[in-house]
Coordinates of C-alpha atoms in Angstrom, one line a residue:
M67 CA 0.5 12.1 -17.7
D68 CA 1.8 8.6 -17.4
K69 CA 0.3 6.4 -14.7
M70 CA 2.6 6.0 -11.7
R71 CA 4.0 2.5 -11.1
M72 CA 3.0 1.2 -7.6
E73 CA 5.9 -1.3 -7.3
S74 CA 9.5 -1.5 -8.2
L75 CA 10.8 -3.5 -11.2
N76 CA 11.0 -7.3 -11.0
M77 CA 14.7 -7.7 -11.2
T78 CA 14.5 -11.4 -11.8
E79 CA 12.4 -11.0 -14.9
Q80 CA 14.8 -8.3 -16.2
N81 CA 17.8 -10.4 -15.6
V82 CA 16.3 -13.5 -17.3
E83 CA 15.5 -11.2 -20.3
K84 CA 19.1 -9.9 -20.5
I85 CA 20.5 -13.5 -20.3
A86 CA 18.0 -14.5 -23.0
A87 CA 19.2 -11.8 -25.3
L88 CA 22.8 -12.9 -24.9
F89 CA 22.3 -16.7 -24.6
P90 CA 19.0 -17.7 -26.1
N91 CA 19.9 -21.4 -25.9
C92 CA 20.1 -21.2 -22.1
I93 CA 16.5 -20.2 -21.7
T94 CA 13.9 -22.8 -20.9
E95 CA 10.3 -22.7 -19.7
T96 CA 8.8 -23.4 -16.3
K97 CA 5.5 -22.6 -14.6
D98 CA 5.0 -19.8 -12.1
E99 CA 3.0 -20.1 -8.8
H100 CA -0.3 -19.7 -10.8
G101 CA 0.6 -22.5 -13.3
K102 CA 1.3 -20.0 -16.1
P103 CA 4.4 -20.6 -18.3
K104 CA 7.4 -18.3 -17.6
K105 CA 11.0 -18.1 -18.8
A106 CA 13.7 -19.7 -16.7
V107 CA 17.5 -20.0 -17.1
N108 CA 19.1 -23.4 -17.5
F109 CA 22.1 -22.6 -15.3
E110 CA 24.1 -25.7 -16.1
M111 CA 23.9 -24.7 -19.8
L112 CA 24.8 -21.1 -19.0
K113 CA 27.8 -22.2 -17.0
Q114 CA 29.0 -24.3 -19.9
M115 CA 28.4 -21.5 -22.4
L116 CA 30.6 -19.2 -20.3
S117 CA 33.4 -21.7 -20.0
D118 CA 36.2 -22.5 -22.5
G119 CA 36.4 -26.0 -21.1
V120 CA 34.2 -28.8 -19.9
I121 CA 32.7 -28.0 -16.5
D122 CA 32.5 -30.9 -14.1
G123 CA 32.7 -29.3 -10.7
D124 CA 31.6 -26.2 -8.8
E125 CA 35.0 -25.2 -7.3
A126 CA 35.6 -21.5 -7.4
Y127 CA 36.5 -18.5 -5.3
E128 CA 33.4 -16.8 -4.0
F129 CA 32.0 -14.5 -1.3
S130 CA 29.5 -16.6 0.6
W131 CA 27.4 -16.5 3.8
V132 CA 24.6 -18.4 5.3
G133 CA 21.4 -17.2 3.7
K134 CA 23.0 -15.8 0.6
K135 CA 20.6 -17.5 -1.8
A136 CA 17.6 -16.2 0.2
S137 CA 19.2 -12.7 0.1
I138 CA 19.4 -12.8 -3.7
V139 CA 15.8 -13.8 -4.0
E140 CA 14.7 -11.0 -1.6
A141 CA 16.8 -8.5 -3.5
N142 CA 15.1 -9.4 -6.8
K143 CA 11.5 -9.2 -5.4
P144 CA 9.5 -6.0 -6.3
V145 CA 8.7 -3.5 -3.6
R146 CA 5.2 -2.1 -3.2
K147 CA 6.1 1.1 -1.5
T148 CA 6.8 4.7 -2.4
L149 CA 9.0 7.6 -1.3
R150 CA 7.3 10.6 0.2
P151 CA 9.0 13.9 0.7
C152 CA 8.8 15.6 4.2
K153 CA 9.1 19.3 3.0
E154 CA 8.5 20.6 6.5
E155 CA 11.5 18.7 7.9
S156 CA 13.7 19.6 4.9
V157 CA 16.2 22.4 4.6
N158 CA 16.0 24.5 1.5
W159 CA 13.6 22.1 -0.2
D160 CA 13.0 24.2 -3.3
S161 CA 16.7 24.8 -4.0
T162 CA 18.6 21.7 -2.7
E163 CA 20.0 19.0 -5.0
N164 CA 20.3 16.6 -2.1
L165 CA 17.8 14.1 -0.5
Y166 CA 17.9 12.6 2.9
I167 CA 15.9 9.3 2.9
E168 CA 15.0 7.2 5.9
G169 CA 13.8 3.7 5.5
D170 CA 14.7 0.1 5.0
N171 CA 18.0 0.1 3.0
L172 CA 17.0 -2.5 0.5
D173 CA 13.5 -1.1 -0.2
V174 CA 14.9 2.5 -0.7
L175 CA 17.6 1.3 -3.1
K176 CA 15.0 -0.6 -5.1
L177 CA 12.8 2.5 -5.3
L178 CA 15.7 4.7 -6.3
Q179 CA 16.9 2.3 -8.9
E180 CA 14.3 3.3 -11.5
S181 CA 13.4 6.9 -10.6
Y182 CA 17.0 8.2 -10.1
L183 CA 18.9 6.0 -12.5
G184 CA 22.0 7.9 -13.6
A185 CA 21.2 10.9 -11.3
V186 CA 22.7 9.6 -8.0
R187 CA 26.3 10.4 -7.3
V188 CA 26.7 9.2 -3.7
I189 CA 24.6 7.0 -1.4
F190 CA 25.6 6.7 2.2
I191 CA 24.0 3.8 4.1
D192 CA 24.5 4.0 7.9
I193 CA 24.4 0.3 8.6
I194 CA 26.7 0.5 11.6
L195 CA 24.4 2.6 13.7
Q196 CA 21.4 0.4 12.9
S197 CA 23.4 -2.7 13.9
L198 CA 24.6 -1.1 17.1
I199 CA 21.1 -0.1 18.1
Q200 CA 19.8 -3.5 17.2
F201 CA 22.3 -5.3 19.4
N202 CA 22.3 -2.7 22.2
F203 CA 26.0 -2.0 21.7
S204 CA 27.6 0.1 24.4
F205 CA 30.0 2.9 23.4
D206 CA 31.9 2.6 26.7
I207 CA 35.7 2.9 26.1
L208 CA 37.8 0.3 27.8
P209 CA 41.2 1.4 29.2
L210 CA 44.1 0.1 27.3
A211 CA 46.2 -2.7 28.9
G212 CA 49.6 -1.3 29.6

């Protein structure tokens, strides 16, 4: 029996490896937090490699928000958590093909990424309810102005 991984994949390392396979001349070396060498992407070189002209500016259409870079870093960090079934709270546990999972959305998606790759058809994330609860939103209906 294979030993169970106790953390999700490091998506940053995987992404760098994929870029290295396609654009080896865009990979350089840097040091990690422990001083050990690790691969890094030369993004200026990568941008130029993906362009059919000379790149001299950063003007482009993009979806952006405050904290986007920090979000990308957080999304690529490994998770040291696990999913545990609650058979006693489940309906038809032995015969169902469905799972109901409660937890932090990002953590759960990271955990599902490896274990259920290619097996998940639909994921419903109830972010609206979480936001409404967080901000103490009232469901009172206001009368329409007439």
